[in-house]
mmCIF file of N, CA and C in Angstrom:
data_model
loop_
_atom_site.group_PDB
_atom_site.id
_atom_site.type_symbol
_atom_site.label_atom_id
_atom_site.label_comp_id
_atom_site.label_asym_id
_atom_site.label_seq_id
_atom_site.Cartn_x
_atom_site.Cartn_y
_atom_site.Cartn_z
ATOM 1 N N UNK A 1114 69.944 134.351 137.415
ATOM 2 C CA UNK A 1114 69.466 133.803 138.665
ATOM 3 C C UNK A 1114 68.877 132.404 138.494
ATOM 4 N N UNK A 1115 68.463 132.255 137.458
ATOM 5 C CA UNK A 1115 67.913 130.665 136.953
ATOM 6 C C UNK A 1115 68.794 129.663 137.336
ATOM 7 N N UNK A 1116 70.224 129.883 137.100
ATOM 8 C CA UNK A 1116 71.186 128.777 136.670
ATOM 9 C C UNK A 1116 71.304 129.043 137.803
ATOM 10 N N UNK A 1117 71.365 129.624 139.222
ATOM 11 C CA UNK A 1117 71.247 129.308 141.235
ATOM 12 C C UNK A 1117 71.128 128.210 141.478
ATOM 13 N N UNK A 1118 71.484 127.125 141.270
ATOM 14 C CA UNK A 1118 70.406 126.006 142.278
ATOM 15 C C UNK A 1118 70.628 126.123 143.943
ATOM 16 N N UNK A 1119 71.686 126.571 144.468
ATOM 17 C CA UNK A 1119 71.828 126.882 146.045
ATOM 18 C C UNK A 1119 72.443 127.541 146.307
ATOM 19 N N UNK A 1120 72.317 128.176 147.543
ATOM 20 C CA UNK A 1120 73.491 128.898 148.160
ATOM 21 C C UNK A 1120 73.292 128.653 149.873
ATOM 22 N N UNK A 1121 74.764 128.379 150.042
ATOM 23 C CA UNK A 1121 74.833 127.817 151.327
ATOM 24 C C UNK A 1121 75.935 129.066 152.230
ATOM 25 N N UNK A 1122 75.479 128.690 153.640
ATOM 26 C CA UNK A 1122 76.327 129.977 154.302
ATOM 27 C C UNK A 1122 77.433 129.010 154.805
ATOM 28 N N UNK A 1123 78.311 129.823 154.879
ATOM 29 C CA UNK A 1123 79.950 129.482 155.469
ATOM 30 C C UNK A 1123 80.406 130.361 156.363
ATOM 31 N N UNK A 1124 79.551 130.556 157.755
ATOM 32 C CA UNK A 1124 80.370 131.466 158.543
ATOM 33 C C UNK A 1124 80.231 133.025 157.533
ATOM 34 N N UNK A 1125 81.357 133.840 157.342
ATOM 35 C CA UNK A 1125 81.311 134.805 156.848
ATOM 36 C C UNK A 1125 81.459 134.777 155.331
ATOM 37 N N UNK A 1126 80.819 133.624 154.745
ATOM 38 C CA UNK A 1126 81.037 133.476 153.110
ATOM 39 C C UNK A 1126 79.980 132.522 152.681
ATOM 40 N N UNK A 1127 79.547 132.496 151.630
ATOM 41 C CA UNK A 1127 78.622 132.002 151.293
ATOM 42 C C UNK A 1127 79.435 131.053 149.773
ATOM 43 N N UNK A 1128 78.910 130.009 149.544
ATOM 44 C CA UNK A 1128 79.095 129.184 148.722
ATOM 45 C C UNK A 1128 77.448 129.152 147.577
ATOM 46 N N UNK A 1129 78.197 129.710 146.494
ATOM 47 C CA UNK A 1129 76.495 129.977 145.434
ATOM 48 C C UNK A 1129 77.213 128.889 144.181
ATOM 49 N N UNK A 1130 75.836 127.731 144.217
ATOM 50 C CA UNK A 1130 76.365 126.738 143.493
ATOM 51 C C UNK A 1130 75.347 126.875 142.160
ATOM 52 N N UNK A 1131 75.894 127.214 141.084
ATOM 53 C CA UNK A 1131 75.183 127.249 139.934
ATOM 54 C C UNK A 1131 75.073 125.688 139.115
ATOM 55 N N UNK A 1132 74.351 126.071 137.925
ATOM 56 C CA UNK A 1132 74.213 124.906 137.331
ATOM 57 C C UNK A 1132 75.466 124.018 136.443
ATOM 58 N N UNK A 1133 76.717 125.206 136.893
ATOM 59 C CA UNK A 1133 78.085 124.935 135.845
ATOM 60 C C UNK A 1133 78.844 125.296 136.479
ATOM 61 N N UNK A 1134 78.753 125.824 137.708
ATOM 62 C CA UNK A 1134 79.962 125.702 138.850
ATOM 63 C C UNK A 1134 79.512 126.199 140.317
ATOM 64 N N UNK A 1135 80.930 126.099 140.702
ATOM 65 C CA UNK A 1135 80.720 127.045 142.466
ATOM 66 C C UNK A 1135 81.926 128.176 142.645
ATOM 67 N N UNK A 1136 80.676 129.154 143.111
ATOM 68 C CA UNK A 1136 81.585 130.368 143.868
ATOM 69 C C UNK A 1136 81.554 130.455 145.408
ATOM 70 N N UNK A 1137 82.435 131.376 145.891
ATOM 71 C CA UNK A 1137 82.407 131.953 146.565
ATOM 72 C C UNK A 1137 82.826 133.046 147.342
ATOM 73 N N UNK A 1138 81.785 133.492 148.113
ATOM 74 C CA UNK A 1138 82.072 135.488 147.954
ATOM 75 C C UNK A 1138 82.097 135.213 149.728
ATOM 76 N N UNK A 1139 82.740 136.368 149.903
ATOM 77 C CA UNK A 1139 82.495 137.073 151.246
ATOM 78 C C UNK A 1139 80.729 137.904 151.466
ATOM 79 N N UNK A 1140 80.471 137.212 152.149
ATOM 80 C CA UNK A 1140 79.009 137.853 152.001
ATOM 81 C C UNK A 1140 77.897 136.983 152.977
ATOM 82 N N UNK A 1141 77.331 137.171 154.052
ATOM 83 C CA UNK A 1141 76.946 136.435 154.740
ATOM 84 C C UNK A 1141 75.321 136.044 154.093
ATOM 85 N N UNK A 1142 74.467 135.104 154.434
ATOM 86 C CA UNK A 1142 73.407 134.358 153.877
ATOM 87 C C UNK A 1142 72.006 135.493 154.240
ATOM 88 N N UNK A 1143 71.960 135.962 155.160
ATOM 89 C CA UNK A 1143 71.346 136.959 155.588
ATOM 90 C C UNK A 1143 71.552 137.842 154.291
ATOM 91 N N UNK A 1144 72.246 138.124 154.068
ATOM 92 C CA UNK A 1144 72.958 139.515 153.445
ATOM 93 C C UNK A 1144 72.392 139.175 151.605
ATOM 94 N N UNK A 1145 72.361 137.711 151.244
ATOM 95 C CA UNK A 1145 72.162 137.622 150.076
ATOM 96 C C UNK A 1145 70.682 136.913 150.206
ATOM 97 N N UNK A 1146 70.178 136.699 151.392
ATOM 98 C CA UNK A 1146 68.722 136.194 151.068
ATOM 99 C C UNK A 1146 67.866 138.037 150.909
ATOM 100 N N UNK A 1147 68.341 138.942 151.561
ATOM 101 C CA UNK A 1147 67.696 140.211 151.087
ATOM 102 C C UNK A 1147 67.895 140.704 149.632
ATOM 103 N N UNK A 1148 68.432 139.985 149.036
ATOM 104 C CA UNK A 1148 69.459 140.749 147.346
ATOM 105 C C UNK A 1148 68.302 139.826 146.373
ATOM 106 N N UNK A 1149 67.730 138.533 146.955
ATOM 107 C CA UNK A 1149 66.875 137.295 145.994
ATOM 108 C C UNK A 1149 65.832 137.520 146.178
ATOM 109 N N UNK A 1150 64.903 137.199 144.803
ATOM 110 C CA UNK A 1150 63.597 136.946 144.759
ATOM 111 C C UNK A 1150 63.033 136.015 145.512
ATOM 112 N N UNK A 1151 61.940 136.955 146.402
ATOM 113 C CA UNK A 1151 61.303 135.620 147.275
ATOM 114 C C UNK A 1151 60.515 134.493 146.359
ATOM 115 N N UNK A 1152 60.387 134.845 145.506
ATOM 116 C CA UNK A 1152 59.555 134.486 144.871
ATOM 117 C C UNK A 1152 59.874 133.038 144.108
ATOM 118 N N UNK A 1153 61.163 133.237 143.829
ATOM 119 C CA UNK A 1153 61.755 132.063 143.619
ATOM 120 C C UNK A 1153 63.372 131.482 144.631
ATOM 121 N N UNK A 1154 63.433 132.157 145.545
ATOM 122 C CA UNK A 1154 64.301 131.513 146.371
ATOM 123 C C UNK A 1154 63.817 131.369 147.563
ATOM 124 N N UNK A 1155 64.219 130.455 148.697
ATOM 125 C CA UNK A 1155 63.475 129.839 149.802
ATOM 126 C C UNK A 1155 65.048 129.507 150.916
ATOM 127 N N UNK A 1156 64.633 130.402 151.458
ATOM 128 C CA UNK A 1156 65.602 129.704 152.504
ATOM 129 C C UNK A 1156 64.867 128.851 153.321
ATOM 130 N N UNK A 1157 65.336 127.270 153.299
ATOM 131 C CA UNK A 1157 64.929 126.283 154.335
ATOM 132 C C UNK A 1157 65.416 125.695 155.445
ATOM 133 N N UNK A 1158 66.798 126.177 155.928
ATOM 134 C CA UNK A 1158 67.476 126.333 157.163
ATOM 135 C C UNK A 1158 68.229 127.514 157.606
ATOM 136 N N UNK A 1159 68.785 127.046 158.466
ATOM 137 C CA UNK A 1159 69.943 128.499 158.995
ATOM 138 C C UNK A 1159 70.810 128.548 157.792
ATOM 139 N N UNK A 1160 71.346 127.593 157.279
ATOM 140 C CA UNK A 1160 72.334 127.391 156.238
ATOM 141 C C UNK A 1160 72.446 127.623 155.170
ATOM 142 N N UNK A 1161 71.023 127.133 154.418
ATOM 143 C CA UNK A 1161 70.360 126.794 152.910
ATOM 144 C C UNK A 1161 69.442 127.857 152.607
ATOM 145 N N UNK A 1162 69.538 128.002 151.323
ATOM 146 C CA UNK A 1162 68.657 129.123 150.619
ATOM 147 C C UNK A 1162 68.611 128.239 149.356
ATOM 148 N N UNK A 1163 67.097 128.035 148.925
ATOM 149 C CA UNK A 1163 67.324 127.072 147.487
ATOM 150 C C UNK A 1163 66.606 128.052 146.690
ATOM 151 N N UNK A 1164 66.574 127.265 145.209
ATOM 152 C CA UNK A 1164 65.957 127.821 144.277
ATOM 153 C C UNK A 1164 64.764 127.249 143.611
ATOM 154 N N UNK A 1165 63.485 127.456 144.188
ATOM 155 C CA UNK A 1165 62.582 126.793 143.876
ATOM 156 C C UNK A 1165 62.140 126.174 142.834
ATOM 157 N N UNK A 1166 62.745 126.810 142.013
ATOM 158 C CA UNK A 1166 62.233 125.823 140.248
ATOM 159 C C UNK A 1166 63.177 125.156 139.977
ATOM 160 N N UNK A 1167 64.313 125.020 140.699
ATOM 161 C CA UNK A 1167 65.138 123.675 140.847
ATOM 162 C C UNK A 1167 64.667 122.743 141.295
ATOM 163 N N UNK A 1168 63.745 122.266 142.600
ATOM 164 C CA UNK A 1168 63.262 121.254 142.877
ATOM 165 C C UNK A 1168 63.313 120.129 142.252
ATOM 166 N N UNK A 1169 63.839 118.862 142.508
ATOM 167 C CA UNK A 1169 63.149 117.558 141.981
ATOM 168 C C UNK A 1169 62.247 117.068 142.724
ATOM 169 N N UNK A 1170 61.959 116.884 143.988
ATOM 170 C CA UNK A 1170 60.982 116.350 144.994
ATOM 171 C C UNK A 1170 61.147 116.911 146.341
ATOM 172 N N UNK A 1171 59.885 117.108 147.327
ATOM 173 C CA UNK A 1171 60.560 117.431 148.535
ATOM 174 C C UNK A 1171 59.726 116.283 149.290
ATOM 175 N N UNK A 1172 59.848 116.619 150.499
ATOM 176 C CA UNK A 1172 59.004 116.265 151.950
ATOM 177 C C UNK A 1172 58.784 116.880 153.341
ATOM 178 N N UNK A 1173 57.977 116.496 153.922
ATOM 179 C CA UNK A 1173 57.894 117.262 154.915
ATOM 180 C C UNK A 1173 59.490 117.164 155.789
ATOM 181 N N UNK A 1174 60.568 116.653 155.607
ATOM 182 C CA UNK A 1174 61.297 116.507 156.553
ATOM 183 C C UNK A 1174 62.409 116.895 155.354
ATOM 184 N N UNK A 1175 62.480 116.767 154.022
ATOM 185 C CA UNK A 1175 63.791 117.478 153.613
ATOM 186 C C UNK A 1175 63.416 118.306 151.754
ATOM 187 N N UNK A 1176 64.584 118.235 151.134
ATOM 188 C CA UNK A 1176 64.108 118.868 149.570
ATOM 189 C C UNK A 1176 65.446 118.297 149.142
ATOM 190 N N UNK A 1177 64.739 117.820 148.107
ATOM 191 C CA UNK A 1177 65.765 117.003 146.821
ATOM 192 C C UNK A 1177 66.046 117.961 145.543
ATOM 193 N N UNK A 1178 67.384 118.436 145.195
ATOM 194 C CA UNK A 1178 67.839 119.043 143.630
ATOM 195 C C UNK A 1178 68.805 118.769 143.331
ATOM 196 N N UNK A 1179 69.347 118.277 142.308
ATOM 197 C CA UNK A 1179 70.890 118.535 142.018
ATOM 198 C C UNK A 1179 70.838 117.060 142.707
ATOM 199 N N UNK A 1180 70.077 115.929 142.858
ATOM 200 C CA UNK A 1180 71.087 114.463 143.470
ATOM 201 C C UNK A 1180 71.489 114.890 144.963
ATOM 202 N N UNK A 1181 71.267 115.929 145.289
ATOM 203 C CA UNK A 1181 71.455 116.132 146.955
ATOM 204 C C UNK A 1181 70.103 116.637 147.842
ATOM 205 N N UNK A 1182 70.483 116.015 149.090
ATOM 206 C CA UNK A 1182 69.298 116.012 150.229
ATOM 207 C C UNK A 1182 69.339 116.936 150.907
ATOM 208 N N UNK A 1183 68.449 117.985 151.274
ATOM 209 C CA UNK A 1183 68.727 119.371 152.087
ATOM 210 C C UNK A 1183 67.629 119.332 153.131
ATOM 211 N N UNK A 1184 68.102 118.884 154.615
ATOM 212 C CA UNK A 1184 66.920 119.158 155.518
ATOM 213 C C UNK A 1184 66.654 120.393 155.626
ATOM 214 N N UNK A 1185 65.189 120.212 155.903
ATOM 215 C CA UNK A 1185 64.211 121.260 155.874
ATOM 216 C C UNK A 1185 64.643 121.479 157.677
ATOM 217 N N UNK A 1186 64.821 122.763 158.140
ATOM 218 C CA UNK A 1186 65.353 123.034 159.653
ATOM 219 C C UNK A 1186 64.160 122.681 159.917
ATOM 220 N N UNK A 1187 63.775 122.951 161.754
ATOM 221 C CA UNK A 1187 62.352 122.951 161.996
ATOM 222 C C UNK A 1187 61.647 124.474 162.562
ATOM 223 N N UNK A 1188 62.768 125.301 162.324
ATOM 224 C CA UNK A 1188 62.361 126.663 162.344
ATOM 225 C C UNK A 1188 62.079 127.085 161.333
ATOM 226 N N UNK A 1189 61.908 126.437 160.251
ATOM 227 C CA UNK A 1189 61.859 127.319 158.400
ATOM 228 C C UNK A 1189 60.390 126.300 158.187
ATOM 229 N N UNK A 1190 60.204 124.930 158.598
ATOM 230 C CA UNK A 1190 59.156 123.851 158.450
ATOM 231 C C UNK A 1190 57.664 124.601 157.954
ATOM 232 N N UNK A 1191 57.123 125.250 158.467
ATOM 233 C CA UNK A 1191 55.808 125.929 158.200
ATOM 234 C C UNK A 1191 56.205 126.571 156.831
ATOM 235 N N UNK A 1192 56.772 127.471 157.129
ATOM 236 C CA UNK A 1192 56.775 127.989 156.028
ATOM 237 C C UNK A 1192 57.563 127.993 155.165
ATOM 238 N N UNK A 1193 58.019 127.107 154.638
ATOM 239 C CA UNK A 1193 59.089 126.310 153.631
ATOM 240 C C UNK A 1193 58.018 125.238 153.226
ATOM 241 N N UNK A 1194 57.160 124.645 153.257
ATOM 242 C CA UNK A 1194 55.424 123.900 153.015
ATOM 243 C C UNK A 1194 54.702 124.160 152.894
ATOM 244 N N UNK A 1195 54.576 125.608 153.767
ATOM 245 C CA UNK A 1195 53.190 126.358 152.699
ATOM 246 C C UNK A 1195 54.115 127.181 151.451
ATOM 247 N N UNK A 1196 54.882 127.348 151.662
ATOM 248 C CA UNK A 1196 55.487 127.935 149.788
ATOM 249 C C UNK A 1196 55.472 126.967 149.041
ATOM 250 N N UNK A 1197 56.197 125.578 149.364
ATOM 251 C CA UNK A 1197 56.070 124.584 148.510
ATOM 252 C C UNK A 1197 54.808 123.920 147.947
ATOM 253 N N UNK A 1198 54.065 123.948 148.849
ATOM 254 C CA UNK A 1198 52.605 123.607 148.426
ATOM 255 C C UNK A 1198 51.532 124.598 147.280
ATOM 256 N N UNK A 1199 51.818 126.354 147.406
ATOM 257 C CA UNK A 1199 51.688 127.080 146.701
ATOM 258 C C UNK A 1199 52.463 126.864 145.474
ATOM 259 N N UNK A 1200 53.544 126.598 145.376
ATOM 260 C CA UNK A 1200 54.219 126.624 144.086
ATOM 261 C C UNK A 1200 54.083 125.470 143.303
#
């Protein structure tokens, strides 16, 4: 689960991008944010589910890993900042 850095939803498939490649399964984002540790994964939009000890930087308006920019939705905002701020 370490080597996760994201997983993004696709309609009825999800795209799980590790640190040495990309898959993808039939399996909706819902379906695999119940299977992850909250503890270290964060879903921060409808779309995005990250992996928190991936982080390089965030902000109140997005989160930086991997050289890519992931807005923070504004339905996930609260609490996608108080986790980040805890962690």
């Amino acid at each position: 689960m370490e080597t996760i850095l994201y997983i993004e939803g696709l309609d009825n498939y999800v795209k799980i991008k590790t640190t040495t490649k990309s898959l993808i399964c039939y399996e909706s984002l819902y379906g695999i944010e119940k299977e992850l540790s909250a503890g270290q994964f964060l879903r921060i939009h409808r779309s995005f589910i990250i992996n928190i000890n991936q982080i390089d930087h965030y902000t109140s308006s997005y989160v930086m890993l991997d050289d890519r920019q992931f807005t923070i939705g504004r339905n996930y905002k609260e609490n996608v900042l108080n986790k980040l701020e805890k962690h």
